[in-house]
Each structure stands twice: as structure tokens, then as C-alpha cells.
Coordinates of C-alpha atoms in Angstrom, one line a residue:
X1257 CA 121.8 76.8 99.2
X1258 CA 118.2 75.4 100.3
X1259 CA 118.1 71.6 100.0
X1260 CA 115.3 70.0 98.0
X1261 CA 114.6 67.9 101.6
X1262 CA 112.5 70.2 102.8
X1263 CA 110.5 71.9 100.2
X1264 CA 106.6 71.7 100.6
X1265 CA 105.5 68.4 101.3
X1266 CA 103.2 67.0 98.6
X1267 CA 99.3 66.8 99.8
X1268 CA 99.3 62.9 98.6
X1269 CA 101.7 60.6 100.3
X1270 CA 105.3 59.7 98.0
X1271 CA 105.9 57.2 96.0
X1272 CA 108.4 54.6 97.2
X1273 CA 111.1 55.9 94.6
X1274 CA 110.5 59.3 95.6
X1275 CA 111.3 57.9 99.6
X1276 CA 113.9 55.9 98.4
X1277 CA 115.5 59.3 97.1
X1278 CA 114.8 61.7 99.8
X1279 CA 116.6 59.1 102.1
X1280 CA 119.9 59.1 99.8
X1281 CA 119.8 63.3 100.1
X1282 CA 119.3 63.0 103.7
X1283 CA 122.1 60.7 103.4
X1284 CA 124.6 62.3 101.8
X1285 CA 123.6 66.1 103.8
X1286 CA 124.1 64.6 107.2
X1287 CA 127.7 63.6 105.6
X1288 CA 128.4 67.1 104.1
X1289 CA 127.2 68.2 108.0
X1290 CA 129.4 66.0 109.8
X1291 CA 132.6 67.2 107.6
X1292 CA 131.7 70.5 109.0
X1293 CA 131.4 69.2 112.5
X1294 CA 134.6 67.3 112.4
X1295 CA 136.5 70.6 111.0
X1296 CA 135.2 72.4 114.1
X1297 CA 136.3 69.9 116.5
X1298 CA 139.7 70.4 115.2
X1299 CA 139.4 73.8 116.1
X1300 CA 137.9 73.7 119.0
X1301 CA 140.0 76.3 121.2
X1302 CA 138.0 78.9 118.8
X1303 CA 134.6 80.0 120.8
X1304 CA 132.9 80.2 117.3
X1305 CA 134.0 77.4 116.0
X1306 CA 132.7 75.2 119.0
X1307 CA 129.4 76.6 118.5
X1308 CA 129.8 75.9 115.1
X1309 CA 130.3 72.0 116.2
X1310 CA 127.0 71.9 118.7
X1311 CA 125.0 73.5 115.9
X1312 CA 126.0 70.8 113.4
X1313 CA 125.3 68.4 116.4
X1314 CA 121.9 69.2 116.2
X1315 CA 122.0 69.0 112.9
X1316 CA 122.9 65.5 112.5
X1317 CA 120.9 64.8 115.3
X1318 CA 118.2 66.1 113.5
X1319 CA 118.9 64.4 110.0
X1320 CA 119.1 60.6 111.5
X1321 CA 115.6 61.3 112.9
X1322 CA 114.2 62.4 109.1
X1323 CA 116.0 59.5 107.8
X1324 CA 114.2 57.1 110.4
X1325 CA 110.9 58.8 109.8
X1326 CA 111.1 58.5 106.0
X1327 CA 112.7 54.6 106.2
X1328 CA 109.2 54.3 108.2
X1329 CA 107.4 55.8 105.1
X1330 CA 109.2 53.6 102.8
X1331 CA 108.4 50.5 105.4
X1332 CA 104.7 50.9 104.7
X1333 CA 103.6 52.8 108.1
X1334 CA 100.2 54.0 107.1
X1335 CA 99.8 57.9 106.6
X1336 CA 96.9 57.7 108.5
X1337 CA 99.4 57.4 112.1
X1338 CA 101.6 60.3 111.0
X1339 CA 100.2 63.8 112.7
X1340 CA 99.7 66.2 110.1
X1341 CA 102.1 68.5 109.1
X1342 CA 102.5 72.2 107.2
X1343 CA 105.6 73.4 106.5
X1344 CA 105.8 77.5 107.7
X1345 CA 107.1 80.3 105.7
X1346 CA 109.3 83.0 106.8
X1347 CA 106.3 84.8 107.9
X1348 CA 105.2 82.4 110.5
X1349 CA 106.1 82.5 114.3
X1350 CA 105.6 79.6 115.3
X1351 CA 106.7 77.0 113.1
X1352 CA 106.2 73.1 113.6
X1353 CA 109.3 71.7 114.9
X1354 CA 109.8 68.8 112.0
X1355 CA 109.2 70.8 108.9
X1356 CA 111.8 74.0 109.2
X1357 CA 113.5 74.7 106.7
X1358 CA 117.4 74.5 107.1
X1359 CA 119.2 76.1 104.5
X1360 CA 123.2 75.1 105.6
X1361 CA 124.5 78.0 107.6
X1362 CA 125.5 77.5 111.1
X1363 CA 126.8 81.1 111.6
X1364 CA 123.0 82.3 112.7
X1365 CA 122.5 81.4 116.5
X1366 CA 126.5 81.2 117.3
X1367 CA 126.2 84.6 115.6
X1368 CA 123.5 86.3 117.6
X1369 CA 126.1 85.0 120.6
X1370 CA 128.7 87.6 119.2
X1371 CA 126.7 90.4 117.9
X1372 CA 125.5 89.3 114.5
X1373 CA 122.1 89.6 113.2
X1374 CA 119.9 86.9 114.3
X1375 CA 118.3 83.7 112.3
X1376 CA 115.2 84.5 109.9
X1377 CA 111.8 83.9 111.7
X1378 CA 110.9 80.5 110.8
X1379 CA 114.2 79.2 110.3
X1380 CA 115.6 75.8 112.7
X1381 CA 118.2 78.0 114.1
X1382 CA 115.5 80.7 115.8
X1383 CA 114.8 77.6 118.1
X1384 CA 118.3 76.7 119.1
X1385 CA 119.7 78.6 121.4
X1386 CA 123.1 79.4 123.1
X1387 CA 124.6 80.3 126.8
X1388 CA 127.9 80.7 128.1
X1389 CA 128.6 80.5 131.8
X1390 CA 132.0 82.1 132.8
X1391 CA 132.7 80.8 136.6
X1392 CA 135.5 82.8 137.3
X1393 CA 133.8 86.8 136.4
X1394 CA 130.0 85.2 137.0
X1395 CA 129.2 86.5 133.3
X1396 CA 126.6 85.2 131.7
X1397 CA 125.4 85.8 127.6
X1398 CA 122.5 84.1 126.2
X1399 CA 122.0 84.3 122.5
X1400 CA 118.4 86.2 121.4
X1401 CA 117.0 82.9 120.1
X1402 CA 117.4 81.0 124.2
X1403 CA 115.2 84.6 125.4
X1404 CA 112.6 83.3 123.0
X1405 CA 113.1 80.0 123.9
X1406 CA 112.7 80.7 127.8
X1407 CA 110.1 83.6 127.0
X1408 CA 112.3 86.1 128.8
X1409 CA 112.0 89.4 128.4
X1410 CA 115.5 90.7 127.2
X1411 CA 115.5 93.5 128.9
X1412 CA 115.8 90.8 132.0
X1413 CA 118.9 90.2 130.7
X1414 CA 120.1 86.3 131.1
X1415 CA 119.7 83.8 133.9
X1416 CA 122.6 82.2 136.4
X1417 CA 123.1 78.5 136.9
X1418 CA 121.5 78.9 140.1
X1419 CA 118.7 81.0 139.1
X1420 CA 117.8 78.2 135.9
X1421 CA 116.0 75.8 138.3
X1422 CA 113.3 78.3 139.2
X1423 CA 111.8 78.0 135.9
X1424 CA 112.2 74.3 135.5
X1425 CA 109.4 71.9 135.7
X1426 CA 109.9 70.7 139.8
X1427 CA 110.2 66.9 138.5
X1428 CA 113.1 68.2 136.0
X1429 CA 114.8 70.4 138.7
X1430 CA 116.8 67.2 140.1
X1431 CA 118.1 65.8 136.3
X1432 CA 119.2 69.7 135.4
X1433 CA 121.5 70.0 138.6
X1434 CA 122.8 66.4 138.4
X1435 CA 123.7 67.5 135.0
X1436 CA 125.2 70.5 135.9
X1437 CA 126.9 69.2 138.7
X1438 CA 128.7 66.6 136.5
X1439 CA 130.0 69.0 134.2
X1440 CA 131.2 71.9 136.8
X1441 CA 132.6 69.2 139.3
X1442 CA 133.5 66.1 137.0
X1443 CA 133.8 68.1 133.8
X1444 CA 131.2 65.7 132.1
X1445 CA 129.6 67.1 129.1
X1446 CA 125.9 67.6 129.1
X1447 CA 123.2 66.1 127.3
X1448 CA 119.6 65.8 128.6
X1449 CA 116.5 67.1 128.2
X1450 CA 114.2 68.7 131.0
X1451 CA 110.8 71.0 130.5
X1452 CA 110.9 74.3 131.4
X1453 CA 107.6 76.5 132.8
X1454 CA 107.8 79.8 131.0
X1455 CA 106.2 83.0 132.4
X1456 CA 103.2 82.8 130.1
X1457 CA 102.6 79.5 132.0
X1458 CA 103.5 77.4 128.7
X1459 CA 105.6 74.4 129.2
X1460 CA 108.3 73.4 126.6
X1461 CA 110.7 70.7 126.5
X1462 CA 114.4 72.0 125.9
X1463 CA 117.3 69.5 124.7
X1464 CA 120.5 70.7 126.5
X1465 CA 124.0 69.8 124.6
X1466 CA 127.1 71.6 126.3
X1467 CA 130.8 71.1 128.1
X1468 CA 132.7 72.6 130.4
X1469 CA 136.1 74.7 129.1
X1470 CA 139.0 74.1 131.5
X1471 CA 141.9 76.5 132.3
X1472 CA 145.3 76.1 132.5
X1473 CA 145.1 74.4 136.0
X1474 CA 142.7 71.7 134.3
X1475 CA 139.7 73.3 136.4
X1476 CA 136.3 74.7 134.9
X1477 CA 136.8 78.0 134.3
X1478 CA 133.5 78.1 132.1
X1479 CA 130.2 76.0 130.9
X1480 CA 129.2 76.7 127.4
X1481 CA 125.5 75.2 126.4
X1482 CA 122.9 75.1 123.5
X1483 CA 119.9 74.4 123.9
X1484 CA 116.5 73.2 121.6
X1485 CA 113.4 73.8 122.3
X1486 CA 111.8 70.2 121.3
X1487 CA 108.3 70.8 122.5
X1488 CA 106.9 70.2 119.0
X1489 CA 109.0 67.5 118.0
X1490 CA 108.2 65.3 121.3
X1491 CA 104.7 66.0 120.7
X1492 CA 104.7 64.7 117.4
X1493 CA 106.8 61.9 118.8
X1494 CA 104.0 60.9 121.2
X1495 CA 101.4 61.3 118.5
X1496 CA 103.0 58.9 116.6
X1497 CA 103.5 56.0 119.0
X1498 CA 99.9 56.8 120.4
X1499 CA 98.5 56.4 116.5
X1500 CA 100.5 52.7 116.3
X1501 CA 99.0 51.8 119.6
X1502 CA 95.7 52.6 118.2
X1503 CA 96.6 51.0 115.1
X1504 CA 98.3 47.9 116.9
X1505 CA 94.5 47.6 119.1
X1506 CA 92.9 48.2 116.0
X1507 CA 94.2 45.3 114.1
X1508 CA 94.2 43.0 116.8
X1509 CA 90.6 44.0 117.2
X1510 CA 90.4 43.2 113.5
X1511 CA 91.7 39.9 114.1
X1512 CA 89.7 38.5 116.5
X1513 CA 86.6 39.7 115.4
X1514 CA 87.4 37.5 111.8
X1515 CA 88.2 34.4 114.0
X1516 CA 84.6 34.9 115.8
X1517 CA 82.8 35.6 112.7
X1518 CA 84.9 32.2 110.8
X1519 CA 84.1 30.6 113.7
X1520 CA 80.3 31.7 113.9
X1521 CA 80.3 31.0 110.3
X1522 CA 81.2 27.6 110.0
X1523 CA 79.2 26.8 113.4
X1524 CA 76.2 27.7 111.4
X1525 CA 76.9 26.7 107.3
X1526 CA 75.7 23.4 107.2
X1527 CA 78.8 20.5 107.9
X1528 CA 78.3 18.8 105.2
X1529 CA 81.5 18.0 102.5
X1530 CA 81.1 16.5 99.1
X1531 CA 77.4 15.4 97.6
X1532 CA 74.5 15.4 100.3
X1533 CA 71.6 12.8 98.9
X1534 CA 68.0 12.9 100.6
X1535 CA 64.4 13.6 99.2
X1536 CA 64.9 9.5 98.8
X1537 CA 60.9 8.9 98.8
X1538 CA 59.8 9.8 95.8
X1539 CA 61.2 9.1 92.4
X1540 CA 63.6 12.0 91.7
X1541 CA 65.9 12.2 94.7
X1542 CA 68.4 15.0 95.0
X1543 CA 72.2 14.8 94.9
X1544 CA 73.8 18.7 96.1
X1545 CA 77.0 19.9 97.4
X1546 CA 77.4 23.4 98.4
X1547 CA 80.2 25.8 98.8
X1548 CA 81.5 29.1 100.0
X1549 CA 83.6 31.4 98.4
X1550 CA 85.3 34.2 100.8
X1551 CA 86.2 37.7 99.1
X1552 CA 89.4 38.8 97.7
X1553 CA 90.4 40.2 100.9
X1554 CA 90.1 37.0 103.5
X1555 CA 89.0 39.7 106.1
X1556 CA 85.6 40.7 104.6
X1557 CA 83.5 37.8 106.2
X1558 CA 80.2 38.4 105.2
X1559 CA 76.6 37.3 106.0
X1560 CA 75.9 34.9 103.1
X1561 CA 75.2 31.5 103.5
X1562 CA 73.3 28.4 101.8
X1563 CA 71.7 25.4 103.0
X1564 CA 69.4 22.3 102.0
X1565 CA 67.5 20.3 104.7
X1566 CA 65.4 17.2 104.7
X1567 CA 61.8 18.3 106.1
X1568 CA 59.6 16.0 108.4
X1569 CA 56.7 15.4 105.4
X1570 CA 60.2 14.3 103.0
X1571 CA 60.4 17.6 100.9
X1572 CA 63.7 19.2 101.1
X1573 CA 64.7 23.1 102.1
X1574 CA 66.7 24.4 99.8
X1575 CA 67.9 28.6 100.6
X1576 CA 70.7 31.0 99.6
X1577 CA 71.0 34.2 101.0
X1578 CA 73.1 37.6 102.0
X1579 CA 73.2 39.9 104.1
X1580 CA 74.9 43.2 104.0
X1581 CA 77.8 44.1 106.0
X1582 CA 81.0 42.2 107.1
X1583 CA 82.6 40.7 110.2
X1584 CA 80.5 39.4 113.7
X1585 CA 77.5 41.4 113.3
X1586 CA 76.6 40.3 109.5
X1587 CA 77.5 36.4 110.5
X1588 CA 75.2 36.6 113.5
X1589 CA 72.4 38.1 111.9
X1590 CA 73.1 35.6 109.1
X1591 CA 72.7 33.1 112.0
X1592 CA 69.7 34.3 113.4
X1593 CA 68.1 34.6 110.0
X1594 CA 68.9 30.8 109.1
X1595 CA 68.2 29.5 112.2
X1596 CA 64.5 30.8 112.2
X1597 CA 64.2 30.3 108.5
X1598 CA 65.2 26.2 109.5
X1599 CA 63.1 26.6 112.2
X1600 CA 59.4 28.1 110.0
X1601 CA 60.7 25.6 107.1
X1602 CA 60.4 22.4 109.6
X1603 CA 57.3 24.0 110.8
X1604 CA 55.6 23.6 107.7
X1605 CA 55.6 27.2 106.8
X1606 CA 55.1 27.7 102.7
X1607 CA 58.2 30.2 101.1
X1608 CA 56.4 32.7 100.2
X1609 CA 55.2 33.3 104.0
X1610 CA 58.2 32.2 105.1
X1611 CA 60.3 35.3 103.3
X1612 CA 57.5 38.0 105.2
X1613 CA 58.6 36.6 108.5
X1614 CA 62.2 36.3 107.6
X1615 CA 61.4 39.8 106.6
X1616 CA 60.0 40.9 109.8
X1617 CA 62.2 39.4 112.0
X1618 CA 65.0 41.4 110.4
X1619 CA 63.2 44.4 110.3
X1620 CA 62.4 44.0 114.3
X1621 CA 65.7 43.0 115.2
X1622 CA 67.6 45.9 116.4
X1623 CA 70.5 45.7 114.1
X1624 CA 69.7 47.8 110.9
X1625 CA 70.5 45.7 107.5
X1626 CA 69.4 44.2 104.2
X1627 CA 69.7 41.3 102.9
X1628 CA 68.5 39.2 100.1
X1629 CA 66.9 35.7 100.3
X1630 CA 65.8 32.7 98.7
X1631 CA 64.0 29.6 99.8
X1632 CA 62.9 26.7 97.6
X1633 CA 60.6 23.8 98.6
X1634 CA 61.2 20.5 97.0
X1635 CA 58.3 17.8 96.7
X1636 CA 59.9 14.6 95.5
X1637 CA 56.9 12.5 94.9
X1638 CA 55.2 15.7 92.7
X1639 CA 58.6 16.5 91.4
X1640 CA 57.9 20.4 92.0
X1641 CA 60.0 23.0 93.2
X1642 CA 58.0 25.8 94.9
X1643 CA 60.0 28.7 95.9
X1644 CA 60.0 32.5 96.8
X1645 CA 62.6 35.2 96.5
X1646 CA 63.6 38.7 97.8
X1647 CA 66.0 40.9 96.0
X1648 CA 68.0 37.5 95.3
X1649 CA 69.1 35.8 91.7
X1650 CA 66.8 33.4 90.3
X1651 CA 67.4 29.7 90.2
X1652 CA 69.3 28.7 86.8
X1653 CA 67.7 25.4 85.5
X1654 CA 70.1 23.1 83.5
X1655 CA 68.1 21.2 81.2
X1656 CA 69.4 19.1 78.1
X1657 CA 72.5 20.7 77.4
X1658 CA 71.4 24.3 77.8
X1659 CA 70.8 26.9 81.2
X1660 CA 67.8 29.3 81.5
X1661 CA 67.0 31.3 85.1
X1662 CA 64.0 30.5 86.5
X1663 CA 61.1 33.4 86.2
X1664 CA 61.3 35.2 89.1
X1665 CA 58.4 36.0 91.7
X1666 CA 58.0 39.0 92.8
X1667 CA 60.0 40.0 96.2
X1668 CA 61.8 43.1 98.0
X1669 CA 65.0 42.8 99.5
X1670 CA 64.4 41.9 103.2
X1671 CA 64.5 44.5 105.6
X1672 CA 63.9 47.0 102.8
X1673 CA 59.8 47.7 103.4
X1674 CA 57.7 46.3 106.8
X1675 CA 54.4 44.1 106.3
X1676 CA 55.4 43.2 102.6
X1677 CA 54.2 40.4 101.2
X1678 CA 56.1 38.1 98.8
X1679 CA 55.1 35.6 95.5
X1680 CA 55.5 32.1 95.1
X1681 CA 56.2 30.4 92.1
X1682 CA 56.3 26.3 90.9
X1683 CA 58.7 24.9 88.2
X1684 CA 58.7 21.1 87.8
X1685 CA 61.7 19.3 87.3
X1686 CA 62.7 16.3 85.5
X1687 CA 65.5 13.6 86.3
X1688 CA 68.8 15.1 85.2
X1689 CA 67.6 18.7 85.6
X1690 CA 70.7 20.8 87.6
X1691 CA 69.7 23.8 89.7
X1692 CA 72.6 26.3 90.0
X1693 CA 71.8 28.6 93.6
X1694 CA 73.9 31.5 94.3
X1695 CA 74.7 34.5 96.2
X1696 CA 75.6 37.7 93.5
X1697 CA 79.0 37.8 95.0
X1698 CA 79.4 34.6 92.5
X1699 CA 79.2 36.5 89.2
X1700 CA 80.5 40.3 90.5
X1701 CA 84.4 40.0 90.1
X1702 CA 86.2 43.1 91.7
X1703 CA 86.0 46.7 90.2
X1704 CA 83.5 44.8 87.3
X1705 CA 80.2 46.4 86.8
X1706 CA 77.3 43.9 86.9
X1707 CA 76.8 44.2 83.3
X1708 CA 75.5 40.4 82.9
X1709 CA 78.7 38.8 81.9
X1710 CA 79.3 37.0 85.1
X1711 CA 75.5 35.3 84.4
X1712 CA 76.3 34.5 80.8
X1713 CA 79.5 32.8 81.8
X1714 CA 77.9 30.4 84.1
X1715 CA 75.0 29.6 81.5
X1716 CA 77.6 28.7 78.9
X1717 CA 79.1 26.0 81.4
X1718 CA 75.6 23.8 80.6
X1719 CA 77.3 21.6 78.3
X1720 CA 79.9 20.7 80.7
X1721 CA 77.2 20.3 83.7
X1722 CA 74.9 18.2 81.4
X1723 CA 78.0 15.7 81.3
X1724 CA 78.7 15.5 85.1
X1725 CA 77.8 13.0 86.9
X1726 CA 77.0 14.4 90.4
X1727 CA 76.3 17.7 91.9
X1728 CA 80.0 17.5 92.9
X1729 CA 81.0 17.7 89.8
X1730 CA 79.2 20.1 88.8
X1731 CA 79.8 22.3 91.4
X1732 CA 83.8 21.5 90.5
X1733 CA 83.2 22.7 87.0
X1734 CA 81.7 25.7 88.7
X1735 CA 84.6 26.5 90.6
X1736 CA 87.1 25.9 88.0
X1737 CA 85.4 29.1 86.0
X1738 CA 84.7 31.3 88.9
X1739 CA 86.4 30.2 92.3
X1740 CA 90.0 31.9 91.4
X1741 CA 88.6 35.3 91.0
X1742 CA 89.6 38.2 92.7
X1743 CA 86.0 39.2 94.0
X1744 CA 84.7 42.1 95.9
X1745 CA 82.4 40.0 98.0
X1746 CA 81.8 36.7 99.8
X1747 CA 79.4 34.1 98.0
X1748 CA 77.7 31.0 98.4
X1749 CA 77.2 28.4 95.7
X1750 CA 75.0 25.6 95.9
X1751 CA 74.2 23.1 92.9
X1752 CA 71.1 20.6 93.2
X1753 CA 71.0 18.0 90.6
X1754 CA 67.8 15.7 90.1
X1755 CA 68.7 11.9 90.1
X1756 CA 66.5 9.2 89.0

């Protein structure tokens, strides 16, 4: 009866179980197979029986290489390297050489050698053929299934040994006589493979299995032969280890792109570890530590970042931001966009300006993206904070035991709209005031709609940050509620808290 192995292929890949299972039928059909084989051999001194035994060769042959395609299904080999596939019905001519269906019988192609009806179209069988060579009456017989294999008319009738070289590829020629010559002379059996060049100029690869049968004398009176057209199955083969390779570069593509972009990264984040104090001349310093937080997958290295800088005149930068995208191009953007926002910041240029040429610059630079932005100004001696925004979260402001954000001026995401111009704003802060800076990565855990939660979270930590005693520990009790999250995106965290 039909087995179960090769019924229609599902359009989604299997479950492990499901491979699990069709290995254990595999399994126990290439045992049922070799049973068969192994009751032929004993019989081998009847002509059907030893074409019985090279068919269920080829069938065991055949069910060790499903076994190690579907133990590389189970192993995780991604479905994207295997060439598709459709399996063929009866009514197909030309089916694909790993999905035929094989229903058991072995009598079909032996059978066409004897004058029985030939295999169903579509079937394993009507692509394994069989020849006999008689070297004593020069009698030939070639099954129907090796004419369609060799594209021979059969009114041609069958082919000699020394006539089979002419339509063999002229590279092959010297591996098919050596193999001949070692089974006539030396009474080697054959196996090999060599590609034939039919007369419709299509080349096929044919596996050739066969011995020779000795006479009384020990000589060869005869060289029996069955051969499989492979073409499809080699192709497939190729595709295969050509989609690894591809997969192999790919990855290691992958993997040294992420060491650039960690590398590019952390050249540019600032180097800073544990509290940075500075703003020291007027009579609210700042105490901040900073952070960065990669995504759930370590390979999604994005383009946020966060900073805070002592300025010439003794106000302080201080600037979160993200751009879209992952890997080298989104950190050396990031890079170029925090290098010249550094650069305006120490030149004196106010935030608000600062975001248009920020905005600009990315808009000019060549490498389509977005991003959102925001830069604050800190005046110590005024004890004002003077910022602008685009497309970013506000500021939360920590004050007394309770968190608020910050209004927020208006701002477009930069690179969104050219020539835009962007809002300031000013918020005065008092000694003890914590500022809470952050990418949306921070408060967007994975598959999680941004629904607010994530911000109402991190306001309800303001009785634990009024009780801190630095930025670091603030930013601790930060990452204590959010850092172990599985989240969908990089993000950068920076906390600014105002001494006295």
C-alpha cells in the first residue's frame, strides 16, 4: 500500500514531532526494504529476483537520503535553504526527483525487462531503468523506462557497451569505461555516476548500479545494469549547499557588521560609568549616570544614544535620541548626528535651532531615515532647563515624591519635513528635582502596544527615586523595573538629579 511518507507535503513547514515521526516511518520502511533486498540476494541465480535486489538498492539508497534531509529539518536548517518542492500526480511527466511517490512494488521496471506492463507515469520506478548485456550472443534488452531515460527512440532499439560512450558527456567517457572495464575484466561490480547528452541536447546525470554474471568457467558471460536518472535530485543537492553557503556568508556578514556597529557604538556613547557631576558653578550642580539598554535580540543594534556635556559658558548638554534602523548604517548616522549636535551645542547654538540643523543635516545626508531627538540646556546659576524636542518623549520631572512629564514643545520627527522649525520651552528646577530622559524603546516591551502603561510604570517609581541618593541610584531603581524586559527595541536611559 502507499506509505503516509510521501503524501502532499504541507504548505507550512512541520512541526518537530511531526519530523520526529516521519523519521521513525522512514525508519522502519527502509527495514521492511532491506528484508526484501536480503531475500533476493538469496536468490540471486533468478534474473528477476536480482533486479528485484538493485531496485530495493535504490530504494534504501533513496530512504537514508529522506532520513538525512528530514534529521536536517528536525536540526533547525531554515526552510528558507530548502528548494521548493511539489509533489506530481500520475498525470505529470516530469516529476521532481525527491517527491515520487513509491508505493512498495519492485516488480514495475524489472517487469518492463520481461514483457510486463510498465511503471505508472509519475511513479520512482519510470526513472529507473534496466539493461542486460549478454557477451557471449552480443544481445542487448533495455527496459522502456532506460529509452526514456536516454531519450531514445524505441524503435532504435537498445545501445552496445561500445556504442554508450557516444552519448556520454566527453569528461564522463573515461569513468564509464574504467567502470566497465573493471567489471568485464575484473568482474568488479559497478557503481558510479556519469552525465549523459541526450539527442534533444538535454544533459542528465544517471547513477549506474550493476555486476557482471559469470559462467561455469568463472568468466563474464554477461553485465546486468540499472540505472537512475538523478538529474533532479543533484540539482536539488547543489541548491541546497549553494543556499548554506549563502546562509553561512550571510551570517558571517551579520556578525561582523554587529561587532562594527558595538564597536562604533561604544566609540561614540559617552565613556563615562557610574555618576558624572559637573554644572559645579552655580548653586544646583548635576549628578547623572546614563545607560543603554540593547533589544531582546542582541543583534538589533540600533541608532539611539544619550549624552550630557559640560559647555564652555558652564551650562550642561543634556540629549537623548533615535534613529530608525539597525546595524552600521543606523550607529553611524547616530554618530554623525551626535557629533554635530556636540559640535552646534559647544558653539553656542540655542535647542530649538539646534534640532532644525540636526534636522537638516539628516535630511541632506544621503542615507534616508528618521529619527527622534531631544536636547536640553542646563543654566546652573538661573537654575533653568531650556530644551527642544522632535517626535521624542518629554522629560519626566520628579518632584517631592511624585513624577509629571514635562509639557512638550512643539517638534517633527527629524528627517520627517525640510526647513521646519522647532519650539523651545523653559522649566526651572529646584535642588532635589530628578529628570528621567529616555528613548521609547524604554517603556515598549515586545509584542505590547504603546497603550501608556510602560509611562505609568516609570511615574509610580517617584517614591523610590525621591529616596535615592544619587542619579546612580536612581537610575538602579530604573533598571530593576524595566532593564530585564524582553523589548522590541534598543533604548537609552539617562537620569539627571539636581544636587544642592
Amino acid at each position: 500500500m502507499p506509505s503516509p511518507l510521501f503524501a502532499d507535503r504541507p504548505a507550512q513547514p512541520p512541526e518537530p514531532g511531526a519530523v520526529d515521526a516521519l523519521i521513525s516511518q522512514a525508519s522502519r520502511l527502509r527495514g521492511e526494504v532491506d528484508a526484501v533486498r536480503r531475500d533476493a540476494a538469496a536468490h540471486d541465480d533468478d534474473p528477476r529476483r536480482r533486479w528485484q535486489r538493485a531496485l530495493c538498492d535504490l530504494a534504501v539508497h533513496q530512504l537514508d537520503e529522506l532520513r538525512a534531509q528530514f534529521g536536517q529539518l528536525r536540526d533547525g536548517a531554515p526552510a528558507a535553504t530548502l528548494p521548493a518542492r511539489q509533489v506530481l500526480g500520475p498525470e505529470d511527466a516530469a516529476p521532481e526527483e525527491d517527491d515520487l511517490p513509491f508505493d512498495g512494488s519492485f516488480t514495475s521496471d524489472a517487469g518492463a525487462a520481461y514483457g510486463e506492463a510498465p511503471a505508472r507515469t509519475g511513479s520512482l520506478l519510470t526513472r529507473v531503468g534496466s539493461a542486460e548485456w549478454n557477451l557471449l550472443t552480443d544481445e542487448v534488452s533495455w527496459s522502456e523506462e532506460l529509452f526514456q531515460i536516454f531519450g531514445r527512440p524505441r524503435e532504435r532499439g537498445p545501445m552496445s557497451l561500445d556504442e554508450m560512450p557516444t552519448v556520454v558527456h566527453s569528461e564522463d567517457q573515461p569513468l564509464l569505461q574504467a567502470m566497465v572495464t573493471d567489471c568485464l575484466i575484473d568482474g568488479k561490480p559497478i557503481d558510479g555516476e556519469f552525465r549523459i547528452v541526450r539527442a534533444d541536447a538535454k544533459v542528465r546525470t544517471v547513477h549506474m548500479t550493476g555486476e557482471p554474471v559469470l559462467d561455469a568457467d568463472g568468466c563474464t558471460a554477461s553485465m546486468w545494469a540499472v540505472l537512475r536518472d538523478v538529474s533532479e535530485l543533484r540539482r536539488s543537492e547543489r541548491a541546497v549547499r549553494e543556499s548554506r553557503d549563502r546562509l553561512e556568508h550571510s551570517r558571517q556578514v551579520e556578525r561582523t557588521e554587529r561587532r562594527v556597529a558595538v564597536e562604533l557604538q561604544e566609540a561614540v556613547l559617552p565613556p563615562w560609568r557610574g555618576s558624572l557631576r559637573f554644572a559645579h558653578d552655580g548653586p544646583a550642580p548635576l549628578d547623572v549616570a546614563g545607560h543603554y539598554l540593547p533589544a531582546a535580540s542582541t543583534n538589533l543594534i540600533g541608532g539611539d544614544w544619550y549624552d550630557a556635556l559640560a559647555l564652555p559658558a558652564g551650562d550642561a548638554l543634556l540629549t537623548v535620541g533615535d534613529l530608525t534602523g539597525h546595524g552600521v548604517a543606523a550607529t553611524s548616522s547616530m554618530a554623525m548626528l551626535l557629533g554635530a549636535l556636540r559640535g552646534m551645542a559647544v558653539a553656542g547654538i540655542r535647542p530649538g535651532a539646534l534640532m532644525g540643523h540636526l534636522n537638516q543635516l539628516l535630511e541632506t545626508s544621503g542615507r534616508p531615515a528618521l529619527g527622534s531627538a531631544m536636547c536640553c540646556r542646563y543654566d546652573p546659576v538661573a537654575q533653568t532647563l531650556t530644551w527642544a524636542q522632535a517626535g521624542h518623549p518629554a522629560p519626566l520631572l520628579f518632584r517631592g515624591g511624585a513624577g509629571r512629564p514635562l509639557r512638550r514643545p512643539e517638534g517633527v520627527l527629524l528627517g520627517a519635513t525640510p526647513r521646519t522649525a522647532y519650539e523651545e520651552t523653559e522649566t526651572r528646577l529646584l535642588p532635589g528635582d530628578v529628570l528621567v530622559l529616555h528613548t521609547d524603546g524604554l517603556t515598549r516591551t515586545a509584542g505590547a502596544l504603546d497603550d501608556g502603561t510602560g509611562l505609568a510604570r516609570l511615574l509610580d517609581l517617584a517614591p523610590r527615586l525621591a529616596e535615592a541618593r544619587d542619579a546612580q541610584e536612581c537610575l538602579r531603581s530604573v533598571l530593576e523595573e524595566f532593564g530585564e524586559e524582553a523589548r522590541e527595541d534598543d533604548a537609552c536611559l539617562m537620569v539627571v538629579r539636581v544636587g544642592s
